[in-house]
């Protein structure tokens, strides 16, 4: 879609690739009993972001499964200590982590 600045914003990923990445993420998560869920999450989210262009600038996801796994352990510990209350914040913390690891590609 053309913006007032004359640049385009679009998503150039395909349906079959999206389905494939999600199936692969599910298989990885199921085969590892959830231990590799952060890796599957990074894989699928990275695919989405890397196929997104906003105002003519391609986005890039730089997050790693290792750093997310560290946060995942911390969030799990805080959830156990607070008897599950911290689970209300985990989704927000995950979105914050995604935003911190998403940027525009510099040309």
Short mmCIF file of C-alpha atoms in Angstrom, two decimals:
data_model
loop_
_atom_site.label_atom_id
_atom_site.label_comp_id
_atom_site.label_asym_id
_atom_site.label_seq_id
_atom_site.Cartn_x
_atom_site.Cartn_y
_atom_site.Cartn_z
CA UNK A 1 0.00 0.00 0.00
CA UNK A 2 1.34 3.41 -0.96
CA UNK A 3 1.91 5.73 1.99
CA UNK A 4 1.95 9.52 2.05
CA UNK A 5 5.75 9.33 1.81
CA UNK A 6 5.62 7.29 -1.40
CA UNK A 7 6.97 4.07 0.10
CA UNK A 8 5.38 0.66 0.26
CA UNK A 9 4.61 -1.54 3.23
CA UNK A 10 3.99 -5.21 2.56
CA UNK A 11 4.55 -8.80 3.62
CA UNK A 12 6.18 -11.05 1.02
CA UNK A 13 5.98 -14.46 2.73
CA UNK A 14 3.96 -17.25 1.18
CA UNK A 15 1.20 -19.43 2.61
CA UNK A 16 2.97 -22.76 2.09
CA UNK A 17 6.18 -21.48 3.71
CA UNK A 18 4.13 -20.19 6.67
CA UNK A 19 2.41 -23.54 7.09
CA UNK A 20 5.71 -25.38 6.72
CA UNK A 21 7.53 -23.27 9.33
CA UNK A 22 4.66 -23.72 11.79
CA UNK A 23 4.53 -27.49 11.27
CA UNK A 24 8.30 -27.71 11.69
CA UNK A 25 8.09 -25.63 14.88
CA UNK A 26 5.35 -27.90 16.23
CA UNK A 27 7.34 -31.05 15.44
CA UNK A 28 10.47 -29.66 17.08
CA UNK A 29 8.52 -28.65 20.18
CA UNK A 30 6.69 -31.99 20.42
CA UNK A 31 9.81 -34.12 19.86
CA UNK A 32 11.76 -32.27 22.57
CA UNK A 33 8.82 -32.18 25.00
CA UNK A 34 8.79 -28.37 24.88
CA UNK A 35 12.46 -27.79 25.66
CA UNK A 36 13.14 -26.40 22.18
CA UNK A 37 9.99 -24.26 22.12
CA UNK A 38 12.08 -21.04 22.31
CA UNK A 39 13.98 -22.16 19.21
CA UNK A 40 10.74 -22.94 17.35
CA UNK A 41 9.32 -19.57 18.42
CA UNK A 42 12.42 -17.72 17.14
CA UNK A 43 12.31 -19.67 13.90
CA UNK A 44 8.67 -18.84 13.12
CA UNK A 45 8.77 -15.24 14.37
CA UNK A 46 12.04 -14.62 12.52
CA UNK A 47 10.46 -15.84 9.29
CA UNK A 48 7.51 -13.45 9.76
CA UNK A 49 9.68 -10.42 10.54
CA UNK A 50 12.25 -11.13 7.83
CA UNK A 51 9.47 -11.09 5.22
CA UNK A 52 8.02 -7.75 6.40
CA UNK A 53 8.71 -4.38 4.73
CA UNK A 54 7.45 -1.15 6.35
CA UNK A 55 7.70 2.16 4.51
CA UNK A 56 10.10 0.59 2.04
CA UNK A 57 12.46 -0.67 4.77
CA UNK A 58 12.87 -4.40 5.32
CA UNK A 59 12.73 -5.59 8.92
CA UNK A 60 15.17 -8.01 10.51
CA UNK A 61 14.89 -10.28 13.53
CA UNK A 62 18.15 -10.70 15.45
CA UNK A 63 16.96 -12.68 18.45
CA UNK A 64 18.49 -16.03 19.31
CA UNK A 65 16.92 -19.10 20.83
CA UNK A 66 19.70 -19.17 23.44
CA UNK A 67 18.83 -15.72 24.80
CA UNK A 68 15.12 -16.51 24.74
CA UNK A 69 15.75 -19.79 26.56
CA UNK A 70 17.51 -17.86 29.34
CA UNK A 71 14.50 -15.58 29.68
CA UNK A 72 12.19 -18.60 29.52
CA UNK A 73 13.96 -20.18 32.54
CA UNK A 74 13.80 -16.89 34.45
CA UNK A 75 10.10 -16.45 33.66
CA UNK A 76 9.37 -20.04 34.69
CA UNK A 77 11.19 -19.54 38.00
CA UNK A 78 9.30 -16.29 38.70
CA UNK A 79 6.01 -18.01 37.86
CA UNK A 80 6.73 -20.83 40.31
CA UNK A 81 7.82 -18.44 43.07
CA UNK A 82 4.70 -16.28 42.65
CA UNK A 83 2.41 -19.33 42.43
CA UNK A 84 1.56 -18.59 38.80
CA UNK A 85 0.80 -14.89 39.16
CA UNK A 86 3.81 -13.92 37.02
CA UNK A 87 2.29 -15.85 34.09
CA UNK A 88 0.10 -12.80 33.46
CA UNK A 89 3.28 -10.87 32.56
CA UNK A 90 5.04 -13.56 30.52
CA UNK A 91 3.19 -12.75 27.28
CA UNK A 92 4.05 -9.05 27.69
CA UNK A 93 7.69 -9.89 28.44
CA UNK A 94 7.82 -12.09 25.34
CA UNK A 95 6.46 -9.26 23.18
CA UNK A 96 9.02 -6.90 24.73
CA UNK A 97 11.82 -9.37 23.93
CA UNK A 98 10.60 -9.66 20.33
CA UNK A 99 10.50 -5.86 19.95
CA UNK A 100 14.02 -5.48 21.36
CA UNK A 101 15.29 -8.00 18.80
CA UNK A 102 13.47 -6.54 15.79
CA UNK A 103 15.00 -3.74 13.74
CA UNK A 104 15.29 -2.36 10.23
CA UNK A 105 18.01 -3.50 7.87
CA UNK A 106 20.50 -0.70 7.22
CA UNK A 107 21.49 -0.25 3.61
#
